[in-house]
Amino acid sequence: MMRWLSVVGIVFFLFGCGPKGASRETLDRLSEAKMACQSAETRAKNLEAQRIKLEEELARKQATLGDLQKQLQELEKPTPKE
């Protein structure tokens, strides 16, 4: 009988002190945090794509500027007088 009570006592102690389920409030906060994280990741991807697009546009405009500067230099060259 004493062994049986000891086993039952140990089982109650182990299961009573074991991990508990998360509260509804904790689960809600976790869900909100996950949604915020997903939103932030999506925003980061969009911003990265926008940055790449803007860098490409900048490169095109710099190339155009270089071409225009060359044309301007050609026009400003003194023409030989005949």
PDB file of N, CA and C in Angstrom:
ATOM      1  N   MET A   1       0.828  -1.192   0.000  1.00  0.00           N
ATOM      2  CA  MET A   1       0.000   0.000   0.000  1.00  0.00           C
ATOM      3  C   MET A   1       0.875   1.259   0.000  1.00  0.00           C
ATOM      4  N   MET A   2       1.932   1.205   0.780  1.00  0.00           N
ATOM      5  CA  MET A   2       2.821   2.358   0.871  1.00  0.00           C
ATOM      6  C   MET A   2       3.520   2.613  -0.465  1.00  0.00           C
ATOM      7  N   ARG A   3       3.905   1.554  -1.175  1.00  0.00           N
ATOM      8  CA  ARG A   3       4.536   1.700  -2.478  1.00  0.00           C
ATOM      9  C   ARG A   3       3.554   2.315  -3.474  1.00  0.00           C
ATOM     10  N   TRP A   4       2.339   1.861  -3.410  1.00  0.00           N
ATOM     11  CA  TRP A   4       1.318   2.366  -4.325  1.00  0.00           C
ATOM     12  C   TRP A   4       1.123   3.866  -4.122  1.00  0.00           C
ATOM     13  N   LEU A   5       1.053   4.312  -2.873  1.00  0.00           N
ATOM     14  CA  LEU A   5       0.900   5.735  -2.579  1.00  0.00           C
ATOM     15  C   LEU A   5       2.138   6.516  -3.028  1.00  0.00           C
ATOM     16  N   SER A   6       3.298   5.912  -2.868  1.00  0.00           N
ATOM     17  CA  SER A   6       4.533   6.574  -3.305  1.00  0.00           C
ATOM     18  C   SER A   6       4.535   6.755  -4.821  1.00  0.00           C
ATOM     19  N   VAL A   7       4.143   5.717  -5.549  1.00  0.00           N
ATOM     20  CA  VAL A   7       4.097   5.790  -7.009  1.00  0.00           C
ATOM     21  C   VAL A   7       3.076   6.832  -7.442  1.00  0.00           C
ATOM     22  N   VAL A   8       1.904   6.820  -6.837  1.00  0.00           N
ATOM     23  CA  VAL A   8       0.865   7.796  -7.176  1.00  0.00           C
ATOM     24  C   VAL A   8       1.348   9.204  -6.837  1.00  0.00           C
ATOM     25  N   GLY A   9       2.001   9.361  -5.713  1.00  0.00           N
ATOM     26  CA  GLY A   9       2.527  10.669  -5.318  1.00  0.00           C
ATOM     27  C   GLY A   9       3.571  11.176  -6.301  1.00  0.00           C
ATOM     28  N   ILE A  10       4.462  10.305  -6.729  1.00  0.00           N
ATOM     29  CA  ILE A  10       5.497  10.694  -7.692  1.00  0.00           C
ATOM     30  C   ILE A  10       4.865  11.056  -9.037  1.00  0.00           C
ATOM     31  N   VAL A  11       3.884  10.251  -9.468  1.00  0.00           N
ATOM     32  CA  VAL A  11       3.209  10.534 -10.740  1.00  0.00           C
ATOM     33  C   VAL A  11       2.515  11.892 -10.675  1.00  0.00           C
ATOM     34  N   PHE A  12       1.790  12.155  -9.586  1.00  0.00           N
ATOM     35  CA  PHE A  12       1.130  13.458  -9.442  1.00  0.00           C
ATOM     36  C   PHE A  12       2.153  14.593  -9.423  1.00  0.00           C
ATOM     37  N   PHE A  13       3.269  14.374  -8.752  1.00  0.00           N
ATOM     38  CA  PHE A  13       4.302  15.404  -8.685  1.00  0.00           C
ATOM     39  C   PHE A  13       4.873  15.682 -10.071  1.00  0.00           C
ATOM     40  N   LEU A  14       5.207  14.616 -10.807  1.00  0.00           N
ATOM     41  CA  LEU A  14       5.801  14.788 -12.127  1.00  0.00           C
ATOM     42  C   LEU A  14       4.838  15.449 -13.110  1.00  0.00           C
ATOM     43  N   PHE A  15       3.599  14.994 -13.121  1.00  0.00           N
ATOM     44  CA  PHE A  15       2.641  15.578 -14.059  1.00  0.00           C
ATOM     45  C   PHE A  15       2.132  16.928 -13.588  1.00  0.00           C
ATOM     46  N   GLY A  16       2.091  17.142 -12.309  1.00  0.00           N
ATOM     47  CA  GLY A  16       1.653  18.429 -11.778  1.00  0.00           C
ATOM     48  C   GLY A  16       2.693  19.511 -11.986  1.00  0.00           C
ATOM     49  N   CYS A  17       3.958  19.137 -12.004  1.00  0.00           N
ATOM     50  CA  CYS A  17       5.033  20.108 -12.174  1.00  0.00           C
ATOM     51  C   CYS A  17       5.518  20.178 -13.615  1.00  0.00           C
ATOM     52  N   GLY A  18       4.902  19.429 -14.491  1.00  0.00           N
ATOM     53  CA  GLY A  18       5.325  19.411 -15.887  1.00  0.00           C
ATOM     54  C   GLY A  18       4.897  20.667 -16.614  1.00  0.00           C
ATOM     55  N   PRO A  19       5.216  20.726 -17.869  1.00  0.00           N
ATOM     56  CA  PRO A  19       4.873  21.916 -18.652  1.00  0.00           C
ATOM     57  C   PRO A  19       3.363  22.081 -18.774  1.00  0.00           C
ATOM     58  N   LYS A  20       2.944  23.297 -18.673  1.00  0.00           N
ATOM     59  CA  LYS A  20       1.522  23.615 -18.779  1.00  0.00           C
ATOM     60  C   LYS A  20       1.265  24.149 -20.189  1.00  0.00           C
ATOM     61  N   GLY A  21       0.037  24.108 -20.607  1.00  0.00           N
ATOM     62  CA  GLY A  21      -0.330  24.684 -21.901  1.00  0.00           C
ATOM     63  C   GLY A  21      -0.274  26.202 -21.817  1.00  0.00           C
ATOM     64  N   ALA A  22      -0.032  26.829 -22.931  1.00  0.00           N
ATOM     65  CA  ALA A  22       0.036  28.286 -22.963  1.00  0.00           C
ATOM     66  C   ALA A  22      -1.366  28.865 -22.795  1.00  0.00           C
ATOM     67  N   SER A  23      -1.430  30.011 -22.156  1.00  0.00           N
ATOM     68  CA  SER A  23      -2.725  30.660 -21.957  1.00  0.00           C
ATOM     69  C   SER A  23      -3.214  31.243 -23.281  1.00  0.00           C
ATOM     70  N   ARG A  24      -4.485  31.532 -23.361  1.00  0.00           N
ATOM     71  CA  ARG A  24      -5.084  32.102 -24.567  1.00  0.00           C
ATOM     72  C   ARG A  24      -4.429  33.446 -24.890  1.00  0.00           C
ATOM     73  N   GLU A  25      -4.159  34.232 -23.859  1.00  0.00           N
ATOM     74  CA  GLU A  25      -3.520  35.537 -24.059  1.00  0.00           C
ATOM     75  C   GLU A  25      -2.135  35.374 -24.683  1.00  0.00           C
ATOM     76  N   THR A  26      -1.380  34.411 -24.190  1.00  0.00           N
ATOM     77  CA  THR A  26      -0.044  34.161 -24.728  1.00  0.00           C
ATOM     78  C   THR A  26      -0.122  33.694 -26.175  1.00  0.00           C
ATOM     79  N   LEU A  27      -1.076  32.817 -26.467  1.00  0.00           N
ATOM     80  CA  LEU A  27      -1.242  32.347 -27.840  1.00  0.00           C
ATOM     81  C   LEU A  27      -1.654  33.487 -28.772  1.00  0.00           C
ATOM     82  N   ASP A  28      -2.519  34.374 -28.291  1.00  0.00           N
ATOM     83  CA  ASP A  28      -2.933  35.529 -29.097  1.00  0.00           C
ATOM     84  C   ASP A  28      -1.748  36.450 -29.375  1.00  0.00           C
ATOM     85  N   ARG A  29      -0.944  36.705 -28.343  1.00  0.00           N
ATOM     86  CA  ARG A  29       0.232  37.562 -28.523  1.00  0.00           C
ATOM     87  C   ARG A  29       1.219  36.924 -29.494  1.00  0.00           C
ATOM     88  N   LEU A  30       1.382  35.612 -29.395  1.00  0.00           N
ATOM     89  CA  LEU A  30       2.271  34.898 -30.310  1.00  0.00           C
ATOM     90  C   LEU A  30       1.752  34.997 -31.743  1.00  0.00           C
ATOM     91  N   SER A  31       0.456  34.843 -31.913  1.00  0.00           N
ATOM     92  CA  SER A  31      -0.148  34.951 -33.239  1.00  0.00           C
ATOM     93  C   SER A  31       0.048  36.352 -33.814  1.00  0.00           C
ATOM     94  N   GLU A  32      -0.155  37.376 -32.998  1.00  0.00           N
ATOM     95  CA  GLU A  32       0.052  38.754 -33.441  1.00  0.00           C
ATOM     96  C   GLU A  32       1.510  38.986 -33.827  1.00  0.00           C
ATOM     97  N   ALA A  33       2.413  38.440 -33.035  1.00  0.00           N
ATOM     98  CA  ALA A  33       3.843  38.604 -33.322  1.00  0.00           C
ATOM     99  C   ALA A  33       4.215  37.912 -34.634  1.00  0.00           C
ATOM    100  N   LYS A  34       3.643  36.735 -34.880  1.00  0.00           N
ATOM    101  CA  LYS A  34       3.919  36.027 -36.130  1.00  0.00           C
ATOM    102  C   LYS A  34       3.397  36.818 -37.324  1.00  0.00           C
ATOM    103  N   MET A  35       2.193  37.374 -37.202  1.00  0.00           N
ATOM    104  CA  MET A  35       1.634  38.173 -38.296  1.00  0.00           C
ATOM    105  C   MET A  35       2.475  39.423 -38.543  1.00  0.00           C
ATOM    106  N   ALA A  36       2.918  40.061 -37.463  1.00  0.00           N
ATOM    107  CA  ALA A  36       3.761  41.249 -37.610  1.00  0.00           C
ATOM    108  C   ALA A  36       5.087  40.886 -38.273  1.00  0.00           C
ATOM    109  N   CYS A  37       5.627  39.748 -37.912  1.00  0.00           N
ATOM    110  CA  CYS A  37       6.887  39.287 -38.505  1.00  0.00           C
ATOM    111  C   CYS A  37       6.709  39.019 -40.000  1.00  0.00           C
ATOM    112  N   GLN A  38       5.629  38.344 -40.367  1.00  0.00           N
ATOM    113  CA  GLN A  38       5.364  38.073 -41.781  1.00  0.00           C
ATOM    114  C   GLN A  38       5.175  39.371 -42.557  1.00  0.00           C
ATOM    115  N   SER A  39       4.467  40.308 -41.953  1.00  0.00           N
ATOM    116  CA  SER A  39       4.250  41.603 -42.595  1.00  0.00           C
ATOM    117  C   SER A  39       5.580  42.326 -42.797  1.00  0.00           C
ATOM    118  N   ALA A  40       6.426  42.292 -41.786  1.00  0.00           N
ATOM    119  CA  ALA A  40       7.736  42.947 -41.882  1.00  0.00           C
ATOM    120  C   ALA A  40       8.606  42.275 -42.945  1.00  0.00           C
ATOM    121  N   GLU A  41       8.552  40.951 -43.023  1.00  0.00           N
ATOM    122  CA  GLU A  41       9.337  40.240 -44.035  1.00  0.00           C
ATOM    123  C   GLU A  41       8.851  40.589 -45.443  1.00  0.00           C
ATOM    124  N   THR A  42       7.535  40.669 -45.612  1.00  0.00           N
ATOM    125  CA  THR A  42       6.974  41.048 -46.908  1.00  0.00           C
ATOM    126  C   THR A  42       7.399  42.461 -47.276  1.00  0.00           C
ATOM    127  N   ARG A  43       7.322  43.359 -46.315  1.00  0.00           N
ATOM    128  CA  ARG A  43       7.723  44.756 -46.561  1.00  0.00           C
ATOM    129  C   ARG A  43       9.209  44.821 -46.919  1.00  0.00           C
ATOM    130  N   ALA A  44      10.031  44.038 -46.220  1.00  0.00           N
ATOM    131  CA  ALA A  44      11.471  44.027 -46.506  1.00  0.00           C
ATOM    132  C   ALA A  44      11.735  43.534 -47.931  1.00  0.00           C
ATOM    133  N   LYS A  45      11.016  42.495 -48.361  1.00  0.00           N
ATOM    134  CA  LYS A  45      11.190  41.989 -49.727  1.00  0.00           C
ATOM    135  C   LYS A  45      10.766  43.040 -50.748  1.00  0.00           C
ATOM    136  N   ASN A  46       9.650  43.713 -50.481  1.00  0.00           N
ATOM    137  CA  ASN A  46       9.184  44.757 -51.396  1.00  0.00           C
ATOM    138  C   ASN A  46      10.184  45.905 -51.480  1.00  0.00           C
ATOM    139  N   LEU A  47      10.717  46.302 -50.336  1.00  0.00           N
ATOM    140  CA  LEU A  47      11.696  47.388 -50.321  1.00  0.00           C
ATOM    141  C   LEU A  47      12.980  46.992 -51.042  1.00  0.00           C
ATOM    142  N   GLU A  48      13.387  45.749 -50.893  1.00  0.00           N
ATOM    143  CA  GLU A  48      14.585  45.267 -51.585  1.00  0.00           C
ATOM    144  C   GLU A  48      14.369  45.299 -53.096  1.00  0.00           C
ATOM    145  N   ALA A  49      13.196  44.854 -53.543  1.00  0.00           N
ATOM    146  CA  ALA A  49      12.887  44.885 -54.977  1.00  0.00           C
ATOM    147  C   ALA A  49      12.854  46.329 -55.481  1.00  0.00           C
ATOM    148  N   GLN A  50      12.286  47.212 -54.692  1.00  0.00           N
ATOM    149  CA  GLN A  50      12.227  48.627 -55.071  1.00  0.00           C
ATOM    150  C   GLN A  50      13.635  49.224 -55.137  1.00  0.00           C
ATOM    151  N   ARG A  51      14.494  48.854 -54.185  1.00  0.00           N
ATOM    152  CA  ARG A  51      15.874  49.350 -54.182  1.00  0.00           C
ATOM    153  C   ARG A  51      16.607  48.907 -55.447  1.00  0.00           C
ATOM    154  N   ILE A  52      16.438  47.653 -55.818  1.00  0.00           N
ATOM    155  CA  ILE A  52      17.098  47.131 -57.017  1.00  0.00           C
ATOM    156  C   ILE A  52      16.602  47.872 -58.256  1.00  0.00           C
ATOM    157  N   LYS A  53      15.288  48.086 -58.320  1.00  0.00           N
ATOM    158  CA  LYS A  53      14.718  48.803 -59.466  1.00  0.00           C
ATOM    159  C   LYS A  53      15.257  50.228 -59.543  1.00  0.00           C
ATOM    160  N   LEU A  54      15.353  50.891 -58.401  1.00  0.00           N
ATOM    161  CA  LEU A  54      15.867  52.262 -58.378  1.00  0.00           C
ATOM    162  C   LEU A  54      17.348  52.314 -58.745  1.00  0.00           C
ATOM    163  N   GLU A  55      18.113  51.317 -58.322  1.00  0.00           N
ATOM    164  CA  GLU A  55      19.531  51.275 -58.692  1.00  0.00           C
ATOM    165  C   GLU A  55      19.690  51.083 -60.199  1.00  0.00           C
ATOM    166  N   GLU A  56      18.825  50.250 -60.796  1.00  0.00           N
ATOM    167  CA  GLU A  56      18.876  50.058 -62.247  1.00  0.00           C
ATOM    168  C   GLU A  56      18.519  51.355 -62.968  1.00  0.00           C
ATOM    169  N   GLU A  57      17.502  52.041 -62.472  1.00  0.00           N
ATOM    170  CA  GLU A  57      17.106  53.320 -63.065  1.00  0.00           C
ATOM    171  C   GLU A  57      18.232  54.347 -62.946  1.00  0.00           C
ATOM    172  N   LEU A  58      18.897  54.373 -61.795  1.00  0.00           N
ATOM    173  CA  LEU A  58      20.023  55.284 -61.599  1.00  0.00           C
ATOM    174  C   LEU A  58      21.142  54.982 -62.594  1.00  0.00           C
ATOM    175  N   ALA A  59      21.439  53.712 -62.793  1.00  0.00           N
ATOM    176  CA  ALA A  59      22.496  53.332 -63.735  1.00  0.00           C
ATOM    177  C   ALA A  59      22.138  53.778 -65.155  1.00  0.00           C
ATOM    178  N   ARG A  60      20.864  53.594 -65.543  1.00  0.00           N
ATOM    179  CA  ARG A  60      20.439  54.041 -66.878  1.00  0.00           C
ATOM    180  C   ARG A  60      20.578  55.554 -67.017  1.00  0.00           C
ATOM    181  N   LYS A  61      20.174  56.276 -65.995  1.00  0.00           N
ATOM    182  CA  LYS A  61      20.248  57.739 -66.058  1.00  0.00           C
ATOM    183  C   LYS A  61      21.693  58.223 -66.059  1.00  0.00           C
ATOM    184  N   GLN A  62      22.559  57.545 -65.319  1.00  0.00           N
ATOM    185  CA  GLN A  62      23.973  57.919 -65.329  1.00  0.00           C
ATOM    186  C   GLN A  62      24.585  57.662 -66.704  1.00  0.00           C
ATOM    187  N   ALA A  63      24.179  56.565 -67.343  1.00  0.00           N
ATOM    188  CA  ALA A  63      24.679  56.281 -68.692  1.00  0.00           C
ATOM    189  C   ALA A  63      24.188  57.345 -69.665  1.00  0.00           C
ATOM    190  N   THR A  64      22.929  57.725 -69.541  1.00  0.00           N
ATOM    191  CA  THR A  64      22.384  58.784 -70.400  1.00  0.00           C
ATOM    192  C   THR A  64      23.117  60.091 -70.166  1.00  0.00           C
ATOM    193  N   LEU A  65      23.380  60.411 -68.910  1.00  0.00           N
ATOM    194  CA  LEU A  65      24.115  61.632 -68.579  1.00  0.00           C
ATOM    195  C   LEU A  65      25.505  61.611 -69.206  1.00  0.00           C
ATOM    196  N   GLY A  66      26.176  60.475 -69.121  1.00  0.00           N
ATOM    197  CA  GLY A  66      27.502  60.353 -69.734  1.00  0.00           C
ATOM    198  C   GLY A  66      27.446  60.581 -71.236  1.00  0.00           C
ATOM    199  N   ASP A  67      26.439  59.991 -71.890  1.00  0.00           N
ATOM    200  CA  ASP A  67      26.285  60.184 -73.335  1.00  0.00           C
ATOM    201  C   ASP A  67      26.029  61.653 -73.666  1.00  0.00           C
ATOM    202  N   LEU A  68      25.176  62.295 -72.898  1.00  0.00           N
ATOM    203  CA  LEU A  68      24.864  63.707 -73.141  1.00  0.00           C
ATOM    204  C   LEU A  68      26.081  64.596 -72.914  1.00  0.00           C
ATOM    205  N   GLN A  69      26.892  64.257 -71.914  1.00  0.00           N
ATOM    206  CA  GLN A  69      28.108  65.042 -71.665  1.00  0.00           C
ATOM    207  C   GLN A  69      29.086  64.897 -72.824  1.00  0.00           C
ATOM    208  N   LYS A  70      29.190  63.688 -73.377  1.00  0.00           N
ATOM    209  CA  LYS A  70      30.064  63.481 -74.541  1.00  0.00           C
ATOM    210  C   LYS A  70      29.563  64.289 -75.736  1.00  0.00           C
ATOM    211  N   GLN A  71      28.255  64.280 -75.945  1.00  0.00           N
ATOM    212  CA  GLN A  71      27.686  65.055 -77.051  1.00  0.00           C
ATOM    213  C   GLN A  71      27.955  66.544 -76.856  1.00  0.00           C
ATOM    214  N   LEU A  72      27.816  67.010 -75.618  1.00  0.00           N
ATOM    215  CA  LEU A  72      28.061  68.419 -75.321  1.00  0.00           C
ATOM    216  C   LEU A  72      29.517  68.779 -75.592  1.00  0.00           C
ATOM    217  N   GLN A  73      30.434  67.911 -75.203  1.00  0.00           N
ATOM    218  CA  GLN A  73      31.854  68.159 -75.461  1.00  0.00           C
ATOM    219  C   GLN A  73      32.128  68.224 -76.963  1.00  0.00           C
ATOM    220  N   GLU A  74      31.477  67.342 -77.709  1.00  0.00           N
ATOM    221  CA  GLU A  74      31.657  67.355 -79.164  1.00  0.00           C
ATOM    222  C   GLU A  74      31.151  68.667 -79.756  1.00  0.00           C
ATOM    223  N   LEU A  75      30.039  69.154 -79.240  1.00  0.00           N
ATOM    224  CA  LEU A  75      29.476  70.400 -79.757  1.00  0.00           C
ATOM    225  C   LEU A  75      30.303  71.612 -79.351  1.00  0.00           C
ATOM    226  N   GLU A  76      30.954  71.533 -78.206  1.00  0.00           N
ATOM    227  CA  GLU A  76      31.728  72.672 -77.712  1.00  0.00           C
ATOM    228  C   GLU A  76      33.133  72.734 -78.305  1.00  0.00           C
ATOM    229  N   LYS A  77      33.567  71.680 -78.966  1.00  0.00           N
ATOM    230  CA  LYS A  77      34.906  71.684 -79.571  1.00  0.00           C
ATOM    231  C   LYS A  77      34.962  72.793 -80.615  1.00  0.00           C
ATOM    232  N   PRO A  78      36.074  73.503 -80.604  1.00  0.00           N
ATOM    233  CA  PRO A  78      36.189  74.564 -81.620  1.00  0.00           C
ATOM    234  C   PRO A  78      36.321  73.950 -83.010  1.00  0.00           C
ATOM    235  N   THR A  79      35.616  74.528 -83.903  1.00  0.00           N
ATOM    236  CA  THR A  79      35.689  74.041 -85.279  1.00  0.00           C
ATOM    237  C   THR A  79      36.872  74.708 -85.973  1.00  0.00           C
ATOM    238  N   PRO A  80      37.609  73.968 -86.757  1.00  0.00           N
ATOM    239  CA  PRO A  80      38.749  74.575 -87.459  1.00  0.00           C
ATOM    240  C   PRO A  80      38.252  75.618 -88.460  1.00  0.00           C
ATOM    241  N   LYS A  81      38.915  76.748 -88.452  1.00  0.00           N
ATOM    242  CA  LYS A  81      38.524  77.835 -89.359  1.00  0.00           C
ATOM    243  C   LYS A  81      39.179  77.600 -90.708  1.00  0.00           C
ATOM    244  N   GLU A  82      38.429  77.756 -91.715  1.00  0.00           N
ATOM    245  CA  GLU A  82      38.943  77.551 -93.070  1.00  0.00           C
ATOM    246  C   GLU A  82      39.166  78.833 -93.779  1.00  0.00           C
TER     247      GLU A  82
END
